[in-house]
Amino acid sequence: MNSREYRQWRQRRRAAWLEANRKRKHPDTEAERLIEFANMWAPYGGATEEEILVNFGMTKRRFIEKLWQVIPESNCADEEMHSLTIAYPNLS
C-alpha cells in the first residue's frame, strides 16, 4: 500500500466512523430524514409543495402534521425548533 492508498483508506475509515457515531436527531430513520429535510428548507421559509411531493409523496399539510408528530421524540436544538416553528407552523 503506497502513501496515497493509505491516505484514501484512512479518509474512508474516518468517514465511516463519523457516520456511525454521529448523533441522530431521531431514533426512526424516516423521521430523521423528514426533520433533516425540514431543517434544510427552513431558512427559505419551508419547502415547496412540489419538493415535499417529490421527496415524501405527501401534501404539504400532511408533511407538516407528520413533522410535528415526530418532533416531540427528537433531540432537536432550541434554535432548530425555533426555525421549524417559523417555517412550518403547527396546523392543529
PDB file of C-alpha atoms in Angstrom:
ATOM      1  CA  MET A   1       0.000   0.000   0.000  1.00  0.00           C
ATOM      2  CA  ASN A   2       1.545   3.301  -1.042  1.00  0.00           C
ATOM      3  CA  SER A   3       1.035   6.593   0.794  1.00  0.00           C
ATOM      4  CA  ARG A   4      -1.823   7.729  -1.458  1.00  0.00           C
ATOM      5  CA  GLU A   5      -3.758   4.495  -0.990  1.00  0.00           C
ATOM      6  CA  TYR A   6      -3.167   4.637   2.751  1.00  0.00           C
ATOM      7  CA  ARG A   7      -4.452   8.222   2.916  1.00  0.00           C
ATOM      8  CA  GLN A   8      -7.583   7.263   0.960  1.00  0.00           C
ATOM      9  CA  TRP A   9      -8.138   4.247   3.214  1.00  0.00           C
ATOM     10  CA  ARG A  10      -7.821   6.438   6.323  1.00  0.00           C
ATOM     11  CA  GLN A  11     -10.264   9.006   4.886  1.00  0.00           C
ATOM     12  CA  ARG A  12     -12.827   6.288   4.110  1.00  0.00           C
ATOM     13  CA  ARG A  13     -12.375   4.751   7.549  1.00  0.00           C
ATOM     14  CA  ARG A  14     -12.791   8.142   9.257  1.00  0.00           C
ATOM     15  CA  ALA A  15     -15.886   8.959   7.185  1.00  0.00           C
ATOM     16  CA  ALA A  16     -17.427   5.605   8.122  1.00  0.00           C
ATOM     17  CA  TRP A  17     -16.596   6.175  11.801  1.00  0.00           C
ATOM     18  CA  LEU A  18     -18.102   9.678  11.751  1.00  0.00           C
ATOM     19  CA  GLU A  19     -21.285   8.431  10.102  1.00  0.00           C
ATOM     20  CA  ALA A  20     -21.629   5.563  12.561  1.00  0.00           C
ATOM     21  CA  ASN A  21     -21.075   7.795  15.577  1.00  0.00           C
ATOM     22  CA  ARG A  22     -22.910  10.938  14.587  1.00  0.00           C
ATOM     23  CA  LYS A  23     -25.670  11.950  16.938  1.00  0.00           C
ATOM     24  CA  ARG A  24     -29.029  11.149  15.465  1.00  0.00           C
ATOM     25  CA  LYS A  25     -31.889  13.599  15.694  1.00  0.00           C
ATOM     26  CA  HIS A  26     -34.447  10.824  15.962  1.00  0.00           C
ATOM     27  CA  PRO A  27     -34.316   7.047  16.536  1.00  0.00           C
ATOM     28  CA  ASP A  28     -36.513   6.434  13.455  1.00  0.00           C
ATOM     29  CA  THR A  29     -34.552   6.974  10.221  1.00  0.00           C
ATOM     30  CA  GLU A  30     -37.616   8.098   8.229  1.00  0.00           C
ATOM     31  CA  ALA A  31     -38.459  10.655  10.908  1.00  0.00           C
ATOM     32  CA  GLU A  32     -34.851  11.840  10.931  1.00  0.00           C
ATOM     33  CA  ARG A  33     -34.959  12.229   7.141  1.00  0.00           C
ATOM     34  CA  LEU A  34     -38.137  14.296   7.490  1.00  0.00           C
ATOM     35  CA  ILE A  35     -36.565  16.559  10.142  1.00  0.00           C
ATOM     36  CA  GLU A  36     -33.343  16.998   8.144  1.00  0.00           C
ATOM     37  CA  PHE A  37     -35.336  17.923   5.026  1.00  0.00           C
ATOM     38  CA  ALA A  38     -37.435  20.411   7.001  1.00  0.00           C
ATOM     39  CA  ASN A  39     -34.291  21.940   8.536  1.00  0.00           C
ATOM     40  CA  MET A  40     -32.656  22.236   5.126  1.00  0.00           C
ATOM     41  CA  TRP A  41     -35.600  24.255   3.766  1.00  0.00           C
ATOM     42  CA  ALA A  42     -36.429  26.234   6.939  1.00  0.00           C
ATOM     43  CA  PRO A  43     -34.133  29.215   6.122  1.00  0.00           C
ATOM     44  CA  TYR A  44     -36.085  29.663   2.877  1.00  0.00           C
ATOM     45  CA  GLY A  45     -39.495  29.714   4.522  1.00  0.00           C
ATOM     46  CA  GLY A  46     -40.060  25.974   4.232  1.00  0.00           C
ATOM     47  CA  ALA A  47     -40.149  23.504   1.388  1.00  0.00           C
ATOM     48  CA  THR A  48     -42.492  23.982  -1.534  1.00  0.00           C
ATOM     49  CA  GLU A  49     -45.460  21.714  -2.145  1.00  0.00           C
ATOM     50  CA  GLU A  50     -43.620  20.238  -5.160  1.00  0.00           C
ATOM     51  CA  GLU A  51     -40.409  19.452  -3.232  1.00  0.00           C
ATOM     52  CA  ILE A  52     -42.395  17.743  -0.483  1.00  0.00           C
ATOM     53  CA  LEU A  53     -44.414  15.739  -3.000  1.00  0.00           C
ATOM     54  CA  VAL A  54     -41.304  14.595  -4.884  1.00  0.00           C
ATOM     55  CA  ASN A  55     -39.339  13.668  -1.743  1.00  0.00           C
ATOM     56  CA  PHE A  56     -42.060  12.252   0.503  1.00  0.00           C
ATOM     57  CA  GLY A  57     -45.138  11.670  -1.674  1.00  0.00           C
ATOM     58  CA  MET A  58     -47.439  13.708   0.544  1.00  0.00           C
ATOM     59  CA  THR A  59     -49.102  17.095   0.605  1.00  0.00           C
ATOM     60  CA  LYS A  60     -47.545  19.993   2.453  1.00  0.00           C
ATOM     61  CA  ARG A  61     -50.295  19.846   5.063  1.00  0.00           C
ATOM     62  CA  ARG A  62     -49.638  16.139   5.737  1.00  0.00           C
ATOM     63  CA  PHE A  63     -45.874  16.793   5.811  1.00  0.00           C
ATOM     64  CA  ILE A  64     -46.329  19.470   8.496  1.00  0.00           C
ATOM     65  CA  GLU A  65     -48.644  17.204  10.509  1.00  0.00           C
ATOM     66  CA  LYS A  66     -46.118  14.355  10.329  1.00  0.00           C
ATOM     67  CA  LEU A  67     -43.252  16.705  11.206  1.00  0.00           C
ATOM     68  CA  TRP A  68     -44.987  17.866  14.380  1.00  0.00           C
ATOM     69  CA  GLN A  69     -45.823  14.262  15.290  1.00  0.00           C
ATOM     70  CA  VAL A  70     -42.145  13.235  15.260  1.00  0.00           C
ATOM     71  CA  ILE A  71     -40.621  16.423  16.710  1.00  0.00           C
ATOM     72  CA  PRO A  72     -41.520  15.646  20.374  1.00  0.00           C
ATOM     73  CA  GLU A  73     -39.429  12.438  20.225  1.00  0.00           C
ATOM     74  CA  SER A  74     -36.459  14.142  18.575  1.00  0.00           C
ATOM     75  CA  ASN A  75     -33.487  15.802  20.178  1.00  0.00           C
ATOM     76  CA  CYS A  76     -33.525  18.975  18.071  1.00  0.00           C
ATOM     77  CA  ALA A  77     -31.754  22.007  19.455  1.00  0.00           C
ATOM     78  CA  ASP A  78     -33.759  25.054  20.528  1.00  0.00           C
ATOM     79  CA  GLU A  79     -32.596  27.067  17.515  1.00  0.00           C
ATOM     80  CA  GLU A  80     -33.736  24.277  15.178  1.00  0.00           C
ATOM     81  CA  MET A  81     -37.115  24.163  16.895  1.00  0.00           C
ATOM     82  CA  HIS A  82     -37.468  27.929  16.509  1.00  0.00           C
ATOM     83  CA  SER A  83     -36.684  27.892  12.786  1.00  0.00           C
ATOM     84  CA  LEU A  84     -39.015  24.908  12.221  1.00  0.00           C
ATOM     85  CA  THR A  85     -41.816  26.681  14.084  1.00  0.00           C
ATOM     86  CA  ILE A  86     -41.463  29.732  11.856  1.00  0.00           C
ATOM     87  CA  ALA A  87     -41.167  27.765   8.581  1.00  0.00           C
ATOM     88  CA  TYR A  88     -43.769  25.096   9.360  1.00  0.00           C
ATOM     89  CA  PRO A  89     -46.436  26.457  11.725  1.00  0.00           C
ATOM     90  CA  ASN A  90     -48.395  23.749  13.519  1.00  0.00           C
ATOM     91  CA  LEU A  91     -51.767  23.442  11.776  1.00  0.00           C
ATOM     92  CA  SER A  92     -53.732  21.869  14.615  1.00  0.00           C
TER      93      SER A  92
END
